[in-house]
mmCIF file of C-alpha atoms in Angstrom:
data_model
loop_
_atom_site.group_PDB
_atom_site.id
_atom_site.type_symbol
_atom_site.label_atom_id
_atom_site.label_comp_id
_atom_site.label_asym_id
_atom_site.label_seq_id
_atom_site.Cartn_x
_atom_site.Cartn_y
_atom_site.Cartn_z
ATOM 1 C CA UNK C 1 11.569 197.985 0.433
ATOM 2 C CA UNK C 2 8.223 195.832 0.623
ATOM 3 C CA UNK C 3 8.354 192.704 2.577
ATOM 4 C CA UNK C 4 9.065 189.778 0.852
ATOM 5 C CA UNK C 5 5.986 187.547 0.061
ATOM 6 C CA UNK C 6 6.646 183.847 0.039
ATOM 7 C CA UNK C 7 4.327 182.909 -2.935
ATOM 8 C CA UNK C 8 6.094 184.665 -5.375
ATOM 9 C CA UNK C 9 3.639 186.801 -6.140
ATOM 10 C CA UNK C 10 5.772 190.286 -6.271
ATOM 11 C CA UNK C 11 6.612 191.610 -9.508
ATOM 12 C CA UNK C 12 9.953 193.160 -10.785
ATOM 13 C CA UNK C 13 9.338 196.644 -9.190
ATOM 14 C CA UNK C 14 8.897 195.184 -5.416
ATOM 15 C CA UNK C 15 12.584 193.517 -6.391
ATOM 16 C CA UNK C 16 14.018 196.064 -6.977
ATOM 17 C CA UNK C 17 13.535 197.707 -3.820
ATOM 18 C CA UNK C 18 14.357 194.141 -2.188
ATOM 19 C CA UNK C 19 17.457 192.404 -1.249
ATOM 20 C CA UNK C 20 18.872 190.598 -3.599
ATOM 21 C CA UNK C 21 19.730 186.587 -3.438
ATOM 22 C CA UNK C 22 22.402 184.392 -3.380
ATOM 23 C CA UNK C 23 25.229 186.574 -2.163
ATOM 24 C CA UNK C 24 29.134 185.174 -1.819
ATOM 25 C CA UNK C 25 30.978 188.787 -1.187
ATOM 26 C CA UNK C 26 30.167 191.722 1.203
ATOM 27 C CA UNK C 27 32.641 194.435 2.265
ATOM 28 C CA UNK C 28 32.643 197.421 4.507
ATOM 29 C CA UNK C 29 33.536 200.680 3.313
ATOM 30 C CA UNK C 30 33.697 203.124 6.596
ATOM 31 C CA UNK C 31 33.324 206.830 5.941
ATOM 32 C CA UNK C 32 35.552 209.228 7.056
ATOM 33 C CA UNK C 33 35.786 210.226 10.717
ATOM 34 C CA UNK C 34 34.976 214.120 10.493
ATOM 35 C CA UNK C 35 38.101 215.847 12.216
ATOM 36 C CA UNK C 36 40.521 212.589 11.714
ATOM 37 C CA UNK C 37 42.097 211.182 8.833
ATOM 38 C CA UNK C 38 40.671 207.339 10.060
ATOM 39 C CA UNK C 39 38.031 205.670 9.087
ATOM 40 C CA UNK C 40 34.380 205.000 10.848
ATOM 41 C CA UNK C 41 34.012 201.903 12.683
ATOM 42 C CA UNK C 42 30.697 202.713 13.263
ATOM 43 C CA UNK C 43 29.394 204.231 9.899
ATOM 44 C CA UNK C 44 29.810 203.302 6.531
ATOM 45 C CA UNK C 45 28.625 201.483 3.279
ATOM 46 C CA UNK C 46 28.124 197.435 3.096
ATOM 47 C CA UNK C 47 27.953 196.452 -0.132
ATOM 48 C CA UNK C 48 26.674 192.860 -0.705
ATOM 49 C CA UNK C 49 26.799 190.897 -4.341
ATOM 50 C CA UNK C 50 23.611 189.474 -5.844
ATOM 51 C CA UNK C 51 25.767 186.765 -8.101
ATOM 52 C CA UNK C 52 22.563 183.981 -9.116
ATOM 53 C CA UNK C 53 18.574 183.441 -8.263
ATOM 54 C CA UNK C 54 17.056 180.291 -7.398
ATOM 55 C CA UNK C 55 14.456 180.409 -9.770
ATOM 56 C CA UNK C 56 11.759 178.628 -7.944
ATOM 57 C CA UNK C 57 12.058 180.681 -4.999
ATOM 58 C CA UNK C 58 12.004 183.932 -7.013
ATOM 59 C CA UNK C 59 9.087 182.807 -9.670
ATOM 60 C CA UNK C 60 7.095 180.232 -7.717
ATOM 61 C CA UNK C 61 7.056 176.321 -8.461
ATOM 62 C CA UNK C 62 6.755 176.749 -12.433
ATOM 63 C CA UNK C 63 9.921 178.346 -11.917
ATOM 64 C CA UNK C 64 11.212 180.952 -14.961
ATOM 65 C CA UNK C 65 10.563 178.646 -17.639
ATOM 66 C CA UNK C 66 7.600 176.949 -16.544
ATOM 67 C CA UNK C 67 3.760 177.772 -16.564
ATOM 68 C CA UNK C 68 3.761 180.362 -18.952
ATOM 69 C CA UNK C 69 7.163 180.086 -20.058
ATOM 70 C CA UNK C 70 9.850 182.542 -20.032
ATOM 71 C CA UNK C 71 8.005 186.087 -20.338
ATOM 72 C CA UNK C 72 9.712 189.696 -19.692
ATOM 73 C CA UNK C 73 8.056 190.095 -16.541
ATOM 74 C CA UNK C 74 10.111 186.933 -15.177
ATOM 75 C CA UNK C 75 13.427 187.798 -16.669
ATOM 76 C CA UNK C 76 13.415 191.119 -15.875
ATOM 77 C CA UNK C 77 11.805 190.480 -11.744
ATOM 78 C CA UNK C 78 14.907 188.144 -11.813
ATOM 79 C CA UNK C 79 17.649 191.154 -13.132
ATOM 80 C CA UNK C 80 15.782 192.919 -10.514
ATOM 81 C CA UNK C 81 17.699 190.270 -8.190
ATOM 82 C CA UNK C 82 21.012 190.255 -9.189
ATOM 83 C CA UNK C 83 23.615 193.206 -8.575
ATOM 84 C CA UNK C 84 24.903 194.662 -6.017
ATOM 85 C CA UNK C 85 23.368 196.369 -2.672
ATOM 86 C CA UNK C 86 24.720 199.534 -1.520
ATOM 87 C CA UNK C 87 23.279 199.748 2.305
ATOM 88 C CA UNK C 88 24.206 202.579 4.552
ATOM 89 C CA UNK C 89 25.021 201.425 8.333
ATOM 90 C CA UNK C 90 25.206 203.299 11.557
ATOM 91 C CA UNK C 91 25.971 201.784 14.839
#
């Protein structure tokens, strides 16, 4: 995804591509070792939960609410931050 640019000025399709904020749970799920019934320790899928968004980080000083107000941009740049991301690691 883009790089993330400290003034806030990144709309709600740049999120989505980004990581997420505010996460409390992450877990590895290895893939299958081809040939073996184990499990990868050295590939697999971390997922990582998105649970809240500091507003003021996401939308600038003024916040969600502030400056213009709420508008659907905001809300939906800060839906773009919540979730879950699904990232596929190799050692």
């Amino acid at each position: 995804g883009p790089v993330w640019a400290g003034d806030a000025t990144q709309g709600e399709a740049e999120q989505a591509r980004q990581f997420g904020m505010h996460n409390d749970g992450m877990h590895y799920f290895p893939f299958p070792t081809r040939g073996t019934s184990g499990a990868s320790s050295t590939r697999g899928l971390l997922c990582v939960n998105h649970e809240y968004t500091h507003e003021n980080i996401l939308h600038g000083p003024d916040g969600l609410t502030g400056g213009a107000g709420v508008t659907l941009q905001k809300v939906r740049k800060s839906q773009a931050a919540h979730g879950v991301s699904v990232i596929e690691v190799r050692k």
